[in-house]
Amino acid sequence: MEAGESSGAKPYDEVWAKLVPSDSRYPDVVIQSEWTVICSDITCSSPEKHEWCKITRNLDLCSATLQNLSSETIIVDETVLGREGTVVINCGSEIISGPNREGYLSYRFEVMPTQELCNRQLKISLDVDHAKCSICLNIWHDVVTVAPCLHNFCNGCFSEWLRRCQEKRSSVLCPQCRAVVCYVGRNHFLRNIEEVVRTGRTGRKRSYTPPNEESIGPEFPCPQCGLGCDRAFCAAYWQSLGVVGSDFHSVCVFGNFKPISECVISRIPSSAHQNNQFEQDITERCITQTGKTLQDIISDWIAKLNNREIDRTRMPLNHAEMITSRTHLCNDCYEKLISFLLYWFRVSVPKYLLPPDASQREDCWYGYTCRTQHHSEEHRRKRNHVCRPTRGSNI
């Protein structure tokens, strides 16, 4: 058996895979190109050869796609493959060059070790000194970036810097260049680089042992921001690490950061229905008409959320598809969820059950995206804005 031409294929520097024959009289067939056409002996005793198959490397670099080019069927991992048929092969796959085992050569497909492939394909040129936090002078841990200067720091280091700055002055300055910080966010790209830089190093910069291991289980994967909350620096994070927190930001203290099922609501949030007070009043009257409390209604709709009965497209929270009643949220994010659920409550109320001053209104063309509702009292009262847009770019 021998490799045929691989016209148009780009060769790699080294062999990335090979076919190992079961018959020791035949050499291994090495594969260096993105795709290679293999020519095969028909039987062990026959000198005749023909195009047998084409092997194309897949994007995952650890598997390939085999196409049968012969006039006969071949067998791949006990699967019969007809002419022009294709199948994915992995390291260890058995390939028989004919329709049965007797009289036909068989081969085992082998891929170079994954780590060796990764080392050859991924090359990062990075000065470790440029991957250090200027506060603690160690390699970043859970790196965050501040704007507009775009300097990078450890999440923990900058959180402490943030707390101290806000105790002393009204603005927060970058620890590196003293520019006024307008925004702070996690840098997921650099966080991946951080993991690469740390490879082979002994230990991490810090060793944390949270006092309550259950709080960082599958249902609460991150003690800093939970699943839905988008706040970058909250006291719940510090308390989970056994660090004394601060009550400076009341919205983020540990008591205000809990699972949705444990949160309680007693009033309709001012942000509900796009801050439209008139629609909020209608919703409140609809709730009263049901004989239930606001908390009862919200509990009902959280159950619907758990049962995936609600379209989550517009949910204003991170990882909306994964949120359940066990997801941890801060107070602000909980109010966002309440506003979202109240929208669905309102659109589920039949028109004849709406208060008289609301049941006769026509829907606004622009629905909840209408900007006029924010500055025109007459328009707010004349048109219903708890509905989907039917005109404009949001149709």
Tab-separated table of C-alpha atoms in Angstrom:
chain	number	residue	atom	x	y	z
A	1	MET	CA	0.000	0.000	0.000
A	2	GLU	CA	1.295	3.475	-0.802
A	3	ALA	CA	0.175	7.092	-0.663
A	4	GLY	CA	-0.921	8.613	-3.955
A	5	GLU	CA	-0.746	12.202	-5.097
A	6	SER	CA	-2.422	14.868	-3.004
A	7	SER	CA	-2.810	17.628	-5.531
A	8	GLY	CA	-3.888	20.935	-4.040
A	9	ALA	CA	-3.262	19.780	-0.488
A	10	LYS	CA	-1.021	21.903	1.712
A	11	PRO	CA	1.618	19.718	3.424
A	12	TYR	CA	2.350	20.167	7.133
A	13	ASP	CA	5.872	20.275	8.543
A	14	GLU	CA	5.400	16.922	10.259
A	15	VAL	CA	3.288	13.795	10.023
A	16	TRP	CA	-0.082	14.341	11.732
A	17	ALA	CA	-1.508	10.839	11.201
A	18	LYS	CA	-0.731	7.444	9.724
A	19	LEU	CA	-2.344	4.160	8.674
A	20	VAL	CA	-0.784	1.143	10.360
A	21	PRO	CA	-1.343	-2.116	8.369
A	22	SER	CA	-2.188	-5.353	10.152
A	23	ASP	CA	0.197	-7.152	7.768
A	24	SER	CA	3.770	-6.401	8.823
A	25	ARG	CA	4.999	-6.848	5.228
A	26	TYR	CA	3.583	-3.431	4.401
A	27	PRO	CA	4.975	-0.136	5.742
A	28	ASP	CA	2.961	2.495	7.579
A	29	VAL	CA	1.259	5.035	5.356
A	30	VAL	CA	2.151	8.486	6.640
A	31	ILE	CA	-0.212	11.452	6.170
A	32	GLN	CA	1.194	14.993	6.046
A	33	SER	CA	-1.341	16.870	3.928
A	34	GLU	CA	-4.702	18.425	4.667
A	35	TRP	CA	-6.129	15.774	2.358
A	36	THR	CA	-4.486	12.708	0.846
A	37	VAL	CA	-5.589	10.106	-1.712
A	38	ILE	CA	-4.497	6.594	-0.711
A	39	CYS	CA	-3.790	3.864	-3.267
A	40	SER	CA	-4.236	0.251	-2.140
A	41	ASP	CA	-3.288	-3.280	-3.086
A	42	ILE	CA	-6.403	-5.320	-3.831
A	43	THR	CA	-5.087	-8.423	-1.997
A	44	CYS	CA	-1.885	-9.400	-0.260
A	45	SER	CA	-0.723	-11.410	-3.310
A	46	SER	CA	-1.924	-9.129	-6.098
A	47	PRO	CA	0.385	-6.517	-7.668
A	48	GLU	CA	-2.619	-4.516	-8.935
A	49	LYS	CA	-3.336	-1.173	-7.265
A	50	HIS	CA	-6.203	1.298	-7.374
A	51	GLU	CA	-7.386	4.445	-5.719
A	52	TRP	CA	-8.843	3.335	-2.434
A	53	CYS	CA	-9.839	6.292	-0.272
A	54	LYS	CA	-9.352	9.972	0.435
A	55	ILE	CA	-8.538	11.133	3.983
A	56	THR	CA	-9.236	14.763	4.909
A	57	ARG	CA	-8.184	16.266	8.206
A	58	ASN	CA	-11.012	17.734	10.316
A	59	LEU	CA	-10.909	21.132	12.030
A	60	ASP	CA	-10.642	19.576	15.506
A	61	LEU	CA	-7.185	18.272	14.424
A	62	CYS	CA	-7.904	14.974	16.182
A	63	SER	CA	-10.100	13.228	13.615
A	64	ALA	CA	-10.492	12.924	9.842
A	65	THR	CA	-13.137	12.256	7.191
A	66	LEU	CA	-12.632	9.190	4.999
A	67	GLN	CA	-14.229	8.973	1.531
A	68	ASN	CA	-14.434	5.671	-0.331
A	69	LEU	CA	-12.955	6.081	-3.851
A	70	SER	CA	-12.914	2.386	-4.773
A	71	SER	CA	-15.487	0.518	-6.857
A	72	GLU	CA	-16.154	-1.834	-3.954
A	73	THR	CA	-17.541	-1.246	-0.527
A	74	ILE	CA	-15.080	-0.969	2.356
A	75	ILE	CA	-15.557	-1.517	6.080
A	76	VAL	CA	-14.825	1.197	8.634
A	77	ASP	CA	-15.309	0.227	12.296
A	78	GLU	CA	-17.767	-2.518	11.274
A	79	THR	CA	-19.730	-0.031	9.113
A	80	VAL	CA	-20.073	-0.834	5.400
A	81	LEU	CA	-19.215	2.212	3.272
A	82	GLY	CA	-20.266	2.361	-0.395
A	83	ARG	CA	-18.554	4.216	-3.236
A	84	GLU	CA	-18.260	7.996	-2.603
A	85	GLY	CA	-19.576	7.432	0.911
A	86	THR	CA	-17.930	9.316	3.767
A	87	VAL	CA	-17.429	8.629	7.465
A	88	VAL	CA	-15.545	10.291	10.319
A	89	ILE	CA	-12.607	8.276	11.622
A	90	ASN	CA	-10.859	8.710	14.941
A	91	CYS	CA	-7.612	7.481	16.404
A	92	GLY	CA	-7.889	3.676	16.588
A	93	SER	CA	-10.482	3.292	13.832
A	94	GLU	CA	-10.165	0.031	11.863
A	95	ILE	CA	-10.346	0.325	8.055
A	96	ILE	CA	-10.649	-2.748	5.798
A	97	SER	CA	-9.945	-2.132	2.113
A	98	GLY	CA	-12.697	-4.424	0.830
A	99	PRO	CA	-16.202	-5.711	1.539
A	100	ASN	CA	-15.031	-8.408	3.981
A	101	ARG	CA	-12.080	-9.355	6.144
A	102	GLU	CA	-10.915	-12.376	4.189
A	103	GLY	CA	-8.308	-11.522	1.570
A	104	TYR	CA	-8.353	-7.761	2.130
A	105	LEU	CA	-5.831	-5.646	3.990
A	106	SER	CA	-6.892	-3.905	7.183
A	107	TYR	CA	-5.391	-0.791	8.760
A	108	ARG	CA	-5.579	1.123	12.005
A	109	PHE	CA	-5.862	4.911	11.815
A	110	GLU	CA	-3.538	6.687	14.264
A	111	VAL	CA	-3.352	10.403	15.075
A	112	MET	CA	-0.329	12.100	16.600
A	113	PRO	CA	-0.741	12.690	20.358
A	114	THR	CA	-3.090	15.609	21.070
A	115	GLN	CA	-0.634	17.503	23.259
A	116	GLU	CA	2.025	17.288	20.587
A	117	LEU	CA	-0.451	18.641	18.036
A	118	CYS	CA	-1.448	21.504	20.313
A	119	ASN	CA	2.151	22.415	21.012
A	120	ARG	CA	2.848	22.541	17.292
A	121	GLN	CA	-0.320	24.381	16.243
A	122	LEU	CA	-0.630	26.911	19.061
A	123	LYS	CA	2.339	29.179	19.622
A	124	ILE	CA	1.964	32.144	21.939
A	125	SER	CA	4.699	34.731	22.118
A	126	LEU	CA	4.165	36.621	25.357
A	127	ASP	CA	6.508	38.424	27.702
A	128	VAL	CA	5.501	37.233	31.168
A	129	ASP	CA	6.355	40.665	32.597
A	130	HIS	CA	3.539	42.077	30.474
A	131	ALA	CA	1.071	39.596	31.978
A	132	LYS	CA	1.485	40.890	35.518
A	133	CYS	CA	-0.831	42.921	37.706
A	134	SER	CA	0.779	46.268	38.575
A	135	ILE	CA	-0.798	46.147	42.045
A	136	CYS	CA	0.534	42.817	43.350
A	137	LEU	CA	3.274	42.350	40.683
A	138	ASN	CA	2.236	38.745	40.097
A	139	ILE	CA	0.707	37.103	37.044
A	140	TRP	CA	-2.950	38.099	36.628
A	141	HIS	CA	-5.535	36.046	38.438
A	142	ASP	CA	-9.102	36.370	37.078
A	143	VAL	CA	-8.002	39.351	34.989
A	144	VAL	CA	-10.162	42.473	34.557
A	145	THR	CA	-9.664	45.455	32.229
A	146	VAL	CA	-10.465	49.064	33.086
A	147	ALA	CA	-11.604	51.654	30.568
A	148	PRO	CA	-10.755	53.937	28.904
A	149	CYS	CA	-7.036	53.315	29.575
A	150	LEU	CA	-7.372	49.502	29.078
A	151	HIS	CA	-4.907	48.492	31.794
A	152	ASN	CA	-5.310	45.017	33.281
A	153	PHE	CA	-5.341	43.855	36.903
A	154	CYS	CA	-6.264	40.904	39.069
A	155	ASN	CA	-9.956	40.945	39.891
A	156	GLY	CA	-9.253	40.715	43.620
A	157	CYS	CA	-6.533	43.374	43.585
A	158	PHE	CA	-8.659	45.889	41.698
A	159	SER	CA	-11.723	45.156	43.842
A	160	GLU	CA	-9.785	46.181	46.957
A	161	TRP	CA	-8.382	49.229	45.141
A	162	LEU	CA	-11.932	50.152	44.080
A	163	ARG	CA	-13.195	49.940	47.657
A	164	ARG	CA	-10.421	52.149	49.010
A	165	CYS	CA	-10.807	54.732	46.233
A	166	GLN	CA	-14.533	55.073	46.809
A	167	GLU	CA	-14.009	55.565	50.528
A	168	LYS	CA	-11.664	58.503	49.905
A	169	ARG	CA	-12.900	60.217	46.719
A	170	SER	CA	-15.814	60.432	44.320
A	171	SER	CA	-13.935	58.997	41.327
A	172	VAL	CA	-11.859	55.845	40.864
A	173	LEU	CA	-8.377	56.213	39.369
A	174	CYS	CA	-6.434	53.578	37.460
A	175	PRO	CA	-3.655	52.226	39.734
A	176	GLN	CA	-1.225	52.242	36.807
A	177	CYS	CA	-1.762	55.559	35.026
A	178	ARG	CA	-4.149	57.464	37.361
A	179	ALA	CA	-6.729	57.980	34.612
A	180	VAL	CA	-10.344	58.193	35.785
A	181	VAL	CA	-11.943	54.750	35.438
A	182	CYS	CA	-15.329	54.782	33.702
A	183	TYR	CA	-15.898	51.049	33.375
A	184	VAL	CA	-14.466	47.751	34.650
A	185	GLY	CA	-15.094	44.334	33.133
A	186	ARG	CA	-13.694	40.843	32.981
A	187	ASN	CA	-11.322	40.200	30.086
A	188	HIS	CA	-12.103	36.647	28.963
A	189	PHE	CA	-9.455	36.614	26.234
A	190	LEU	CA	-6.653	37.566	28.617
A	191	ARG	CA	-8.034	35.147	31.158
A	192	ASN	CA	-7.368	32.348	28.653
A	193	ILE	CA	-3.859	33.709	28.082
A	194	GLU	CA	-3.397	33.773	31.850
A	195	GLU	CA	-4.123	30.046	32.014
A	196	VAL	CA	-1.530	29.387	29.293
A	197	VAL	CA	1.099	31.483	31.081
A	198	ARG	CA	0.431	29.602	34.312
A	199	THR	CA	0.891	26.186	32.683
A	200	GLY	CA	3.837	24.436	34.243
A	201	ARG	CA	4.088	26.858	37.135
A	202	THR	CA	3.863	25.523	40.684
A	203	GLY	CA	0.700	26.682	42.377
A	204	ARG	CA	-1.382	29.806	41.929
A	205	LYS	CA	-0.775	33.247	43.254
A	206	ARG	CA	-3.428	32.805	45.930
A	207	SER	CA	-4.972	29.796	47.555
A	208	TYR	CA	-8.599	30.313	48.495
A	209	THR	CA	-10.642	28.056	50.736
A	210	PRO	CA	-14.203	29.355	50.878
A	211	PRO	CA	-15.871	28.782	54.250
A	212	ASN	CA	-18.939	27.211	52.651
A	213	GLU	CA	-17.980	24.771	49.916
A	214	GLU	CA	-21.647	24.074	49.084
A	215	SER	CA	-22.075	27.646	47.884
A	216	ILE	CA	-19.775	26.985	44.922
A	217	GLY	CA	-21.458	23.889	43.586
A	218	PRO	CA	-22.941	23.338	40.103
A	219	GLU	CA	-25.995	25.462	40.932
A	220	PHE	CA	-23.898	28.413	42.135
A	221	PRO	CA	-20.722	28.146	40.040
A	222	CYS	CA	-19.304	31.592	40.728
A	223	PRO	CA	-19.413	33.222	44.176
A	224	GLN	CA	-18.619	36.573	42.619
A	225	CYS	CA	-21.470	37.097	40.192
A	226	GLY	CA	-23.675	34.005	40.202
A	227	LEU	CA	-25.154	33.136	36.826
A	228	GLY	CA	-27.437	35.998	35.894
A	229	CYS	CA	-26.071	39.004	37.793
A	230	ASP	CA	-23.674	41.181	35.801
A	231	ARG	CA	-22.096	43.105	38.686
A	232	ALA	CA	-18.322	42.770	38.577
A	233	PHE	CA	-17.418	43.486	42.196
A	234	CYS	CA	-19.843	42.482	44.924
A	235	ALA	CA	-19.343	41.900	48.634
A	236	ALA	CA	-20.824	38.405	48.314
A	237	TYR	CA	-17.628	37.451	46.510
A	238	TRP	CA	-15.461	38.624	49.371
A	239	GLN	CA	-17.623	37.044	52.046
A	240	SER	CA	-17.527	33.706	50.247
A	241	LEU	CA	-13.730	33.903	50.416
A	242	GLY	CA	-13.737	34.658	54.124
A	243	VAL	CA	-12.744	38.293	53.657
A	244	VAL	CA	-14.472	40.993	55.687
A	245	GLY	CA	-16.756	42.862	53.327
A	246	SER	CA	-17.968	46.434	53.254
A	247	ASP	CA	-21.504	47.777	53.396
A	248	PHE	CA	-20.479	50.709	51.198
A	249	HIS	CA	-22.519	49.322	48.284
A	250	SER	CA	-25.756	48.218	49.931
A	251	VAL	CA	-27.085	46.591	46.774
A	252	CYS	CA	-24.214	44.114	46.767
A	253	VAL	CA	-24.004	43.097	50.411
A	254	PHE	CA	-24.301	39.379	51.044
A	255	GLY	CA	-27.877	39.583	52.374
A	256	ASN	CA	-29.032	41.083	49.079
A	257	PHE	CA	-27.428	38.393	46.941
A	258	LYS	CA	-29.465	35.187	47.032
A	259	PRO	CA	-31.325	32.598	44.924
A	260	ILE	CA	-34.368	33.862	43.030
A	261	SER	CA	-36.595	31.498	45.025
A	262	GLU	CA	-35.587	33.272	48.260
A	263	CYS	CA	-36.158	36.824	47.011
A	264	VAL	CA	-39.296	38.731	48.001
A	265	ILE	CA	-41.002	41.572	46.115
A	266	SER	CA	-43.649	43.909	47.557
A	267	ARG	CA	-43.963	46.577	44.866
A	268	ILE	CA	-43.772	46.809	41.103
A	269	PRO	CA	-40.257	48.012	40.134
A	270	SER	CA	-40.071	51.525	38.696
A	271	SER	CA	-38.247	50.056	35.688
A	272	ALA	CA	-41.201	47.810	34.754
A	273	HIS	CA	-42.826	48.358	31.347
A	274	GLN	CA	-39.956	50.600	30.200
A	275	ASN	CA	-40.504	52.994	33.164
A	276	ASN	CA	-44.073	53.650	31.971
A	277	GLN	CA	-45.952	54.547	35.166
A	278	PHE	CA	-49.343	54.372	33.435
A	279	GLU	CA	-48.752	50.756	32.359
A	280	GLN	CA	-47.436	49.895	35.822
A	281	ASP	CA	-50.683	51.164	37.329
A	282	ILE	CA	-52.725	49.001	34.941
A	283	THR	CA	-50.646	45.952	35.826
A	284	GLU	CA	-51.131	46.603	39.534
A	285	ARG	CA	-54.925	46.783	39.049
A	286	CYS	CA	-54.847	43.555	37.034
A	287	ILE	CA	-53.014	41.823	39.879
A	288	THR	CA	-55.520	43.125	42.438
A	289	GLN	CA	-58.348	41.829	40.278
A	290	THR	CA	-56.918	38.284	40.467
A	291	GLY	CA	-57.160	38.323	44.269
A	292	LYS	CA	-53.465	37.493	44.544
A	293	THR	CA	-50.488	39.477	45.794
A	294	LEU	CA	-47.630	40.623	43.602
A	295	GLN	CA	-45.439	37.963	45.201
A	296	ASP	CA	-48.009	35.267	44.346
A	297	ILE	CA	-48.074	36.352	40.691
A	298	ILE	CA	-44.277	36.444	40.486
A	299	SER	CA	-44.023	32.990	42.081
A	300	ASP	CA	-46.439	31.637	39.455
A	301	TRP	CA	-44.385	33.103	36.626
A	302	ILE	CA	-41.079	31.920	38.096
A	303	ALA	CA	-42.584	28.422	37.984
A	304	LYS	CA	-43.376	29.005	34.292
A	305	LEU	CA	-39.782	30.182	33.827
A	306	ASN	CA	-38.505	26.965	35.400
A	307	ASN	CA	-40.770	24.927	33.109
A	308	ARG	CA	-39.409	26.865	30.112
A	309	GLU	CA	-42.850	28.150	29.152
A	310	ILE	CA	-41.547	31.692	28.527
A	311	ASP	CA	-39.599	33.089	25.581
A	312	ARG	CA	-36.338	34.312	27.143
A	313	THR	CA	-35.098	36.277	24.135
A	314	ARG	CA	-35.500	39.668	25.821
A	315	MET	CA	-34.523	38.648	29.357
A	316	PRO	CA	-32.067	41.391	30.473
A	317	LEU	CA	-29.732	39.035	32.358
A	318	ASN	CA	-26.566	37.123	31.555
A	319	HIS	CA	-26.916	33.475	30.450
A	320	ALA	CA	-30.698	33.843	30.195
A	321	GLU	CA	-31.209	30.285	28.917
A	322	MET	CA	-29.626	28.799	32.042
A	323	ILE	CA	-31.484	30.791	34.702
A	324	THR	CA	-33.720	28.918	37.151
A	325	SER	CA	-35.264	29.685	40.541
A	326	ARG	CA	-31.954	28.594	42.111
A	327	THR	CA	-29.889	31.216	40.274
A	328	HIS	CA	-28.311	33.864	42.534
A	329	LEU	CA	-29.089	37.513	41.765
A	330	CYS	CA	-28.488	40.849	43.451
A	331	ASN	CA	-31.434	43.174	44.140
A	332	ASP	CA	-30.996	45.201	40.949
A	333	CYS	CA	-30.890	42.112	38.732
A	334	TYR	CA	-33.872	40.625	40.558
A	335	GLU	CA	-35.887	43.744	39.704
A	336	LYS	CA	-34.884	43.312	36.057
A	337	LEU	CA	-36.255	39.764	36.211
A	338	ILE	CA	-39.490	40.979	37.856
A	339	SER	CA	-39.988	43.577	35.103
A	340	PHE	CA	-39.459	40.860	32.493
A	341	LEU	CA	-41.990	38.524	34.131
A	342	LEU	CA	-44.564	41.311	34.559
A	343	TYR	CA	-44.431	41.927	30.814
A	344	TRP	CA	-45.435	38.304	30.216
A	345	PHE	CA	-48.118	38.498	32.888
A	346	ARG	CA	-49.668	41.532	31.179
A	347	VAL	CA	-49.628	40.117	27.665
A	348	SER	CA	-51.351	36.982	29.011
A	349	VAL	CA	-54.275	38.994	30.410
A	350	PRO	CA	-57.249	38.963	27.968
A	351	LYS	CA	-58.440	42.425	26.886
A	352	TYR	CA	-61.851	41.998	28.492
A	353	LEU	CA	-60.198	41.537	31.901
A	354	LEU	CA	-58.238	44.781	31.652
A	355	PRO	CA	-59.489	47.897	33.491
A	356	PRO	CA	-62.032	49.892	31.382
A	357	ASP	CA	-59.582	52.722	30.633
A	358	ALA	CA	-57.108	50.181	29.227
A	359	SER	CA	-59.268	47.639	27.416
A	360	GLN	CA	-60.339	50.045	24.627
A	361	ARG	CA	-56.825	51.117	23.676
A	362	GLU	CA	-55.167	50.018	20.437
A	363	ASP	CA	-51.612	48.667	20.503
A	364	CYS	CA	-48.849	51.127	19.700
A	365	TRP	CA	-47.078	50.266	16.451
A	366	TYR	CA	-43.720	50.401	18.189
A	367	GLY	CA	-44.856	48.470	21.280
A	368	TYR	CA	-42.422	48.378	24.177
A	369	THR	CA	-39.724	50.067	22.045
A	370	CYS	CA	-41.789	53.262	21.628
A	371	ARG	CA	-39.851	56.373	22.662
A	372	THR	CA	-42.856	58.696	22.605
A	373	GLN	CA	-44.303	56.951	25.656
A	374	HIS	CA	-41.502	58.452	27.767
A	375	HIS	CA	-42.360	62.099	27.086
A	376	SER	CA	-46.023	62.201	26.024
A	377	GLU	CA	-48.677	61.655	28.685
A	378	GLU	CA	-51.415	61.675	26.044
A	379	HIS	CA	-49.688	58.975	23.991
A	380	ARG	CA	-49.112	56.792	27.072
A	381	ARG	CA	-52.828	56.832	27.834
A	382	LYS	CA	-54.013	56.506	24.236
A	383	ARG	CA	-51.967	53.461	23.178
A	384	ASN	CA	-51.043	50.155	24.799
A	385	HIS	CA	-47.259	49.726	25.049
A	386	VAL	CA	-47.109	46.292	26.671
A	387	CYS	CA	-46.933	44.541	23.316
A	388	ARG	CA	-44.459	43.578	20.613
A	389	PRO	CA	-43.458	46.110	17.923
A	390	THR	CA	-45.327	45.748	14.639
A	391	ARG	CA	-43.609	48.503	12.676
A	392	GLY	CA	-39.991	49.561	12.226
A	393	SER	CA	-36.749	47.631	12.498
A	394	ASN	CA	-37.959	45.449	15.398
A	395	ILE	CA	-40.794	43.725	13.547
